[in-house]
Coordinates of C-alpha atoms in Angstrom, one line a residue:
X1 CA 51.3 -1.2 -15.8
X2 CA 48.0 0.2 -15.8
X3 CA 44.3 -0.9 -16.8
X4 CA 42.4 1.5 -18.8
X5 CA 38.7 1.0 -19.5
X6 CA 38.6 0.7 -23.2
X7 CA 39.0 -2.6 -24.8
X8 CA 39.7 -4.7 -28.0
X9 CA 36.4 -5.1 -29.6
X10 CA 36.4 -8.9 -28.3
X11 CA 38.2 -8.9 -25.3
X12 CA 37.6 -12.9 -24.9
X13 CA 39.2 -15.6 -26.3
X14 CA 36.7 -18.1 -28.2
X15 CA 38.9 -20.7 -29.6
X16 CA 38.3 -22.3 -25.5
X17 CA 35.6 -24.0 -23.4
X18 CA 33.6 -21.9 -21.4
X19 CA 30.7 -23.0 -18.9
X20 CA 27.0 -22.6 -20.8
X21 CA 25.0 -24.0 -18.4
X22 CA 24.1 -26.8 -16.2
X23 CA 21.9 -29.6 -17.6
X24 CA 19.1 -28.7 -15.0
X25 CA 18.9 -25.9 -17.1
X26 CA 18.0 -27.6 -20.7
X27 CA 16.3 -30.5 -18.9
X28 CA 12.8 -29.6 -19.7
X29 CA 13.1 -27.0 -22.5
X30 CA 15.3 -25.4 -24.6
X31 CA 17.5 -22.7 -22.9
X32 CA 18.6 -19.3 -25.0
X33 CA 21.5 -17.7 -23.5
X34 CA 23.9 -14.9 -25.0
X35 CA 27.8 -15.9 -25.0
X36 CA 30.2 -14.1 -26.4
X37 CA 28.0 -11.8 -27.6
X38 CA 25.9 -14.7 -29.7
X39 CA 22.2 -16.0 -28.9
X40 CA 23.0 -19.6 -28.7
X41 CA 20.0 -22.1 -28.3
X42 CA 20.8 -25.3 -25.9
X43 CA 18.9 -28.6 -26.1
X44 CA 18.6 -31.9 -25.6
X45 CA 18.5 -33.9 -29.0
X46 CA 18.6 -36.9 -30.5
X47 CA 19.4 -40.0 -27.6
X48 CA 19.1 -37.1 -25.4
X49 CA 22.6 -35.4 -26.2
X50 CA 23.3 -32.2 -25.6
X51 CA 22.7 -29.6 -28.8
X52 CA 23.8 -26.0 -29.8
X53 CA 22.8 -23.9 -32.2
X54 CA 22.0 -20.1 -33.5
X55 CA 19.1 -19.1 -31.6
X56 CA 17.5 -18.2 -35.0
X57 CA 15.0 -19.6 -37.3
X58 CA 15.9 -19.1 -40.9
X59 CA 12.3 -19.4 -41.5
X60 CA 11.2 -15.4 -40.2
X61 CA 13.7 -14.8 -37.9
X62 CA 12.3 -16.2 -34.6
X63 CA 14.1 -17.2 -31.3
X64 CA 14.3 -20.6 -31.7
X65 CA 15.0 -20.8 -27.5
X66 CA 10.8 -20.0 -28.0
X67 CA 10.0 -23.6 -29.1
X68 CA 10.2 -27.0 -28.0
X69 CA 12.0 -30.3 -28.3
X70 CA 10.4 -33.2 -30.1
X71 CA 11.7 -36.6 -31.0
X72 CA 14.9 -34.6 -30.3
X73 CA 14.5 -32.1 -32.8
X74 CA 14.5 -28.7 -31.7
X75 CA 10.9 -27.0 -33.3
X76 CA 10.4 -23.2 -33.8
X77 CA 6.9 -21.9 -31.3
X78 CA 6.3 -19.7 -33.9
X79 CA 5.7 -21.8 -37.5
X80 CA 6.7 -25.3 -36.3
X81 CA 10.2 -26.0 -38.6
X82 CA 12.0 -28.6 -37.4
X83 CA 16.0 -27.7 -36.5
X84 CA 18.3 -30.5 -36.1
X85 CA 21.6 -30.9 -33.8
X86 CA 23.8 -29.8 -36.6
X87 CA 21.5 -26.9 -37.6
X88 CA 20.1 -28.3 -40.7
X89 CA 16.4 -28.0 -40.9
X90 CA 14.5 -31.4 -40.6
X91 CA 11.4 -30.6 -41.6
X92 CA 7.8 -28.3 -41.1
X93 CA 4.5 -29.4 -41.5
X94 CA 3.1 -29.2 -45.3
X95 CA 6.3 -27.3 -46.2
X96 CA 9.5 -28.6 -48.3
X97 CA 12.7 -26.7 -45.9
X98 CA 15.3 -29.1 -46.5
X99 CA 17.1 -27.1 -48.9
X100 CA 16.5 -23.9 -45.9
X101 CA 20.3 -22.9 -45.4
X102 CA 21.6 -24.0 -42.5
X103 CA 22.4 -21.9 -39.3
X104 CA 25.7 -22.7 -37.2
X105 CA 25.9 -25.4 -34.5
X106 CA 28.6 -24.8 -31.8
X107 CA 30.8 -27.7 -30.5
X108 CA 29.0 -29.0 -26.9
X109 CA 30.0 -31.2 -24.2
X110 CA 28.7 -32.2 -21.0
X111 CA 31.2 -33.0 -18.0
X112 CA 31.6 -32.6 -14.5
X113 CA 27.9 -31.7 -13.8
X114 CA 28.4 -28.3 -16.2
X115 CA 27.4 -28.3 -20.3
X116 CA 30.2 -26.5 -21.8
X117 CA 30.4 -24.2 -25.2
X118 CA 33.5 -23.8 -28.0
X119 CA 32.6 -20.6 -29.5
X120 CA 35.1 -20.1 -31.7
X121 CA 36.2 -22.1 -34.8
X122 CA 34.8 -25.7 -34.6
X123 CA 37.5 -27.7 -36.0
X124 CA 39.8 -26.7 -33.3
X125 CA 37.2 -28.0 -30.3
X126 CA 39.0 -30.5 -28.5
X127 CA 37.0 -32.3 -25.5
X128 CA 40.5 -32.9 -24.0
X129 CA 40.9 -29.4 -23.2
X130 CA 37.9 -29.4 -21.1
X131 CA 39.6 -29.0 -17.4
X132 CA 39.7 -31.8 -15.0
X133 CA 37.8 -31.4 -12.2
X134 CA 38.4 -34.1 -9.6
X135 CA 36.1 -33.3 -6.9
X136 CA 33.4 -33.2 -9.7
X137 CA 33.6 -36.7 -10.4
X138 CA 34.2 -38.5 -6.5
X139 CA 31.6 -39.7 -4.3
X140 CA 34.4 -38.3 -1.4
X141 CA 33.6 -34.8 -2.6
X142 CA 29.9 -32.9 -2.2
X143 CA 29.3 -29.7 -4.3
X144 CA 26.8 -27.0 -4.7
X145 CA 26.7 -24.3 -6.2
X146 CA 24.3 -21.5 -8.9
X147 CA 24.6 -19.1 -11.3
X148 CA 24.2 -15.0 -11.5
X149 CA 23.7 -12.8 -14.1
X150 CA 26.3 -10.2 -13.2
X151 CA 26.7 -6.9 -15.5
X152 CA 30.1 -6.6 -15.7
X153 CA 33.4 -7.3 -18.1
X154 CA 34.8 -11.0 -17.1
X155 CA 38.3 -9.4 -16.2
X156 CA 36.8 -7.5 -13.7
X157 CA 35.1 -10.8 -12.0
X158 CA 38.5 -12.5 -12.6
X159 CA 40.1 -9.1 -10.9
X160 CA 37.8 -9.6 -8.0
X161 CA 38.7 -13.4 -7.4
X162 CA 42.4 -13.2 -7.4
X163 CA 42.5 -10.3 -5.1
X164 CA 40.3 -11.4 -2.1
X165 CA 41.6 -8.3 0.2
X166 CA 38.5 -6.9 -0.6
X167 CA 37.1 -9.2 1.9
X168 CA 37.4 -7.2 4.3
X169 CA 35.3 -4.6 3.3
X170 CA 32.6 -5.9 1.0
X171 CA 32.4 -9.3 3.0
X172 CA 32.7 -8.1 6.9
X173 CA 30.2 -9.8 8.1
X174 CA 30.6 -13.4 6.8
X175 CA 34.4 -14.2 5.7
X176 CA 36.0 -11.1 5.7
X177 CA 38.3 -10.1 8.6
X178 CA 41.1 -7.1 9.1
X179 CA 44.1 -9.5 9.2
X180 CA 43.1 -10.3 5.2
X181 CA 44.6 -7.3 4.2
X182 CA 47.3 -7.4 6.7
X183 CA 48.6 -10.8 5.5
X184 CA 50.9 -10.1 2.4
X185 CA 49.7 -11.8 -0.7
X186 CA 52.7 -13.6 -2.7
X187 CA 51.7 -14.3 -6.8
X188 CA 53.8 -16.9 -9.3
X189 CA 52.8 -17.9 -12.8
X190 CA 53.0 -21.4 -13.7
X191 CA 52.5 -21.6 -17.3
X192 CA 49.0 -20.5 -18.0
X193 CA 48.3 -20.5 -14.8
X194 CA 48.1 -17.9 -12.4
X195 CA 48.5 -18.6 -8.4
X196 CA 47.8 -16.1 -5.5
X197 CA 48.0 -17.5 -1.9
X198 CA 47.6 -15.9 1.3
X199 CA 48.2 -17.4 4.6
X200 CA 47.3 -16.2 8.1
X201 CA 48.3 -17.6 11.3
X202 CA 46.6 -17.7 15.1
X203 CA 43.8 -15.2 14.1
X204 CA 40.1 -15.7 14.9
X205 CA 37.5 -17.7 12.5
X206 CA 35.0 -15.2 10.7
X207 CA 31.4 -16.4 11.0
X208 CA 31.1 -18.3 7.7
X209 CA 34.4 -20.4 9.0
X210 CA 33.1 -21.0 12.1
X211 CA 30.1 -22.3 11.0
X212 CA 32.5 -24.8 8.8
X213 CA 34.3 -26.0 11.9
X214 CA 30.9 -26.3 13.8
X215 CA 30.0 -28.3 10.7
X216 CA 32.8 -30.4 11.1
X217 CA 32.5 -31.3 14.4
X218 CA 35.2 -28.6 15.6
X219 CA 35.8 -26.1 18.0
X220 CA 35.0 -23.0 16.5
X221 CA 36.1 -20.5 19.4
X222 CA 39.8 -21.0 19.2
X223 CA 42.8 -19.6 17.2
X224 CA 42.9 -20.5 13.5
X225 CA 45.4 -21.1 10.6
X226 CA 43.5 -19.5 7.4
X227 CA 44.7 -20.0 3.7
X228 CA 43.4 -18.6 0.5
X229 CA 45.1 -20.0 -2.5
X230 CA 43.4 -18.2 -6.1
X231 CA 43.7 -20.2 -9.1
X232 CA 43.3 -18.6 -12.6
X233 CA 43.3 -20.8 -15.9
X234 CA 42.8 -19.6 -18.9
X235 CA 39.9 -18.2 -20.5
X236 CA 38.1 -17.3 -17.4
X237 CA 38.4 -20.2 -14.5
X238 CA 39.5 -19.1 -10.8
X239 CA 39.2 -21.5 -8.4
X240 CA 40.1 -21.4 -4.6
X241 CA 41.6 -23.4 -2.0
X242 CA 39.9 -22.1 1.1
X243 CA 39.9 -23.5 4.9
X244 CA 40.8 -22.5 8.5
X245 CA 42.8 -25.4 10.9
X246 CA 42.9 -24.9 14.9
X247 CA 46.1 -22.9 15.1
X248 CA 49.1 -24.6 15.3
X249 CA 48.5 -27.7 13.3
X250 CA 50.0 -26.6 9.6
X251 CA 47.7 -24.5 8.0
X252 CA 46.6 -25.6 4.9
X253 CA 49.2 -28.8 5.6
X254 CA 46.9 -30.1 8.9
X255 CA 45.6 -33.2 9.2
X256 CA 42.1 -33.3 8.3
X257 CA 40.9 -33.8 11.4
X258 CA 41.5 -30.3 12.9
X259 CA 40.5 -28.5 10.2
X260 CA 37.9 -26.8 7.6
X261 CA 38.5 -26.4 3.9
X262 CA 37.1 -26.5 0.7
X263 CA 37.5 -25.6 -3.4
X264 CA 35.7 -22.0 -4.3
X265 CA 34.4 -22.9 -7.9
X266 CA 34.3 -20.1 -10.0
X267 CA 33.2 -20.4 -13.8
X268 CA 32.9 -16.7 -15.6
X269 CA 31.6 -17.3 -19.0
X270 CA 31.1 -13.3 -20.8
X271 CA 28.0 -12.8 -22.2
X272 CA 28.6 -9.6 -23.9
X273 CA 31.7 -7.3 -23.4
X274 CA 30.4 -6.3 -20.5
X275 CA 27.8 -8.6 -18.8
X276 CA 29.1 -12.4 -17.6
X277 CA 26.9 -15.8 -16.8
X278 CA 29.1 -16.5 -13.6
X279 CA 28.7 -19.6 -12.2
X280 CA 29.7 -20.2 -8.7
X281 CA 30.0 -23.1 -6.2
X282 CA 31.6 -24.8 -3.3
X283 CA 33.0 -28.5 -3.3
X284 CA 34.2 -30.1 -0.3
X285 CA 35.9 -33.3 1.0
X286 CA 33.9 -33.4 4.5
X287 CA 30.8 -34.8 5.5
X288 CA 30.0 -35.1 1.8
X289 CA 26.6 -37.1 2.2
X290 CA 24.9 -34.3 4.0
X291 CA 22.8 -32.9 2.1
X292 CA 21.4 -30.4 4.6
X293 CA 25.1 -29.1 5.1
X294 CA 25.8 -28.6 1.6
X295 CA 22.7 -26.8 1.0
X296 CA 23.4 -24.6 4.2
X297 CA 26.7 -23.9 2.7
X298 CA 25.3 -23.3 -0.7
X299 CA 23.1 -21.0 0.5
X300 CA 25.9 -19.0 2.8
X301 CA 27.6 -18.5 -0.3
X302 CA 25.3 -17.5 -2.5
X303 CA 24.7 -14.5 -0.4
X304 CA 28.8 -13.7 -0.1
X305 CA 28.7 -13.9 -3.7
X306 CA 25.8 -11.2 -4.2
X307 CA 27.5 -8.9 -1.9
X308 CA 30.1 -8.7 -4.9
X309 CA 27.4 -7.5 -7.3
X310 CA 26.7 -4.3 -6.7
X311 CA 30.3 -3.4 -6.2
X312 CA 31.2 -4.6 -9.7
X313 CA 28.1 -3.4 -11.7
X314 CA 28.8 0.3 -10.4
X315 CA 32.0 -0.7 -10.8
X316 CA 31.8 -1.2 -15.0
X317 CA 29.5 2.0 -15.0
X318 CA 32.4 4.4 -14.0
X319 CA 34.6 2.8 -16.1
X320 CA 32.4 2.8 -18.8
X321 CA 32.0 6.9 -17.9
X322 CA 35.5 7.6 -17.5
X323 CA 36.5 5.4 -20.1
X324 CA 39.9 8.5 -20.2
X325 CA 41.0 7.6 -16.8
X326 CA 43.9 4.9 -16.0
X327 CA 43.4 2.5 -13.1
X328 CA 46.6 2.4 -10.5
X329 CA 48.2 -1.3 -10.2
X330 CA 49.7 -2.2 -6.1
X331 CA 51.1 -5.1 -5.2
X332 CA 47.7 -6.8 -4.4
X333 CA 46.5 -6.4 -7.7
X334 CA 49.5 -8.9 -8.7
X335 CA 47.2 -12.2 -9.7
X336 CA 44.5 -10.0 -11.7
X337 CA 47.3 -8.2 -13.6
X338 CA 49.4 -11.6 -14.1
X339 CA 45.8 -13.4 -15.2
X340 CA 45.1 -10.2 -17.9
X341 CA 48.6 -10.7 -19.3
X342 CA 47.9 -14.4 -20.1
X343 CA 44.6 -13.6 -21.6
X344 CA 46.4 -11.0 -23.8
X345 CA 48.4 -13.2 -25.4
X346 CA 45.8 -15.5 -25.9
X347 CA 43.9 -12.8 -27.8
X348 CA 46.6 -12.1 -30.2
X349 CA 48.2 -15.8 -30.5
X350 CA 44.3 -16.5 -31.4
X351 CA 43.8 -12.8 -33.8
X352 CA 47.1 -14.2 -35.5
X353 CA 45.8 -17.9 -36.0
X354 CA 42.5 -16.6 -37.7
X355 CA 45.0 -13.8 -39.9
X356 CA 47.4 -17.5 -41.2
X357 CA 43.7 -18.9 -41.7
X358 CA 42.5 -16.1 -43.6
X359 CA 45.6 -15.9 -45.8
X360 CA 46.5 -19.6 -46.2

């Protein structure tokens, strides 16, 4: 099989939840941020619920993102209409508006610490199929975590995350290390899901996991059992089980006592067809109270993750040059190429849906 650097003119699926934003965002103003290739306004509105809607007055055209929130009612900066949660206009001083057609609100939820967005056709917006996240929810758990603007095509983030050989190279100074890509990865698909693991046995900690096992309380100068287990969901989610244990003790089975570990977080929400909002994190199950550790952890990641950036931007610009040439597939490419075919037949189970709709 191989990858070619053309695609369908909406290579995501929008009948699913995808992360927006995180309610820090929207706590003091309205946010405007592109997904799916839509400008899509976020608020809090009335009883302090989250709101979505076009980021577009029907007034003259203005960004409503530009305005304000009063008496949770979302008002324009530019002639002072008054937009309501479910895009009906509310009002405007010395005007009549409320016969104004109405601009589209999108289904919103917030859970788990994230605000999350059903692009696609409203009546089919479940909550329910917003994804458990267990660690987001438990005081036994500590996260933290941020968001890039990254100007790439989603797959190629999703690519990225369930190939991690590229650690080596792009990460060798913080969690990369040779016997990455000398560890054979093995790839199974569990319904929708995708799952890459890699395991490595008696091989030194890389500075990043020995700064975990320091942070544990752990010898960080001995042998190590090292795991990396990639987890794609459908649209976009890939999410990691990551940890070293002092060699000998079971690998990712150990007791926690002699060992490191931790969930990667990875949200990759497409903003256009080729720029993503991806939101990134790390939760873990030790020492969850301290706050200075999570935000030196938080801040170790944040710079892995940048080192991924310029790699995938340059990336997207050859294959947006050579859009002709065909990408090669090896065997390490296995999760990426298993996680594309899912989201393949997502697109055309959804392109089919909306055809029934259409003719029904």
């Amino acid at each position: 099989m191989t990858h070619q650097a053309s695609y369908p003119q909406a290579p995501y699926p929008k009948n699913t939840w995808y992360v927006a934003c995180t309610p820090d965002e929207i706590e003091d103003k309205p946010l405007g941020r592109t997904i799916c290739n839509e400008p899509i306004v976020f608020f809090r509105g009335d009883e302090g619920r989250v709101a979505a809607v076009e980021d577009f007055c029907p007034h003259r055209g203005a960004p409503l993102s530009l305005g304000f929130v009063r008496d949770g009612k979302l008002v324009c900066g530019y002639h002072g209409l008054e937009m309501g949660c479910n895009g009906k206009c509310a009002g405007m001083p010395g005007q009549r508006v409320r016969g104004f057609p109405s601009i589209r609100a999108y289904p919103v939820e917030e859970r788990h610490g994230f605000v999350w967005l059903w692009p696609g056709d409203p009546d089919k917006a479940d909550p329910s199929l917003i994804p458990e996240l267990h660690w987001a929810d438990s005081s036994d758990w500590a996260y933290g975590g941020g968001l890039y603007h990254v100007r790439c095509e989603y797959r190629l983030m999703i690519d990225n995350l369930m190939d991690l050989t590229h650690e080596t190279y792009v990460h060798a100074s913080s969690i990369g290390q040779p016997e990455i890509e000398e560890a054979a990865p093995e790839t199974r698909v569990d319904g929708d899901e995708v799952i890459t693991s890699r395991h490595m046995e008696n091989i030194p900690a890389p500075p990043f996991w020995q700064a975990a096992l320091r942070g544990c309380g752990l010898a960080d100068d001995v042998p190590v059992d090292r795991w990396q287990i990639c987890r794609f969901t459908p649209p976009s989610h890939v999410h990691i089980d990551v940890g070293v244990a002092h060699a000998g003790n079971g690998g990712y089975d150990a007791p926690a006592e002699v060992k490191a570990s931790s969930i990667v977080v990875d949200f990759i929400t497409p903003e256009t067809d080729t720029s993503i909002w991806y939101f990134w994190g790390m939760a873990r199950n030790f020492k969850p109270e301290d706050a200075e550790l999570t935000a030196k952890i938080r801040e170790g990641q944040g710079k892995i993750f940048s080192e991924d950036l310029e790699m995938l931007e340059a990336q997207q610009r050859n294959l947006l040059r050579y859009p002709e040439r065909q990408l090669l597939k090896l065997n390490i490419d296995g999760g990426g190429v298993q996680a594309r075919r899912i989201i393949d037949r997502l697109l055309v189970e959804e392109q089919e849906a909306d055809k029934e709709g259409a003719t029904a």
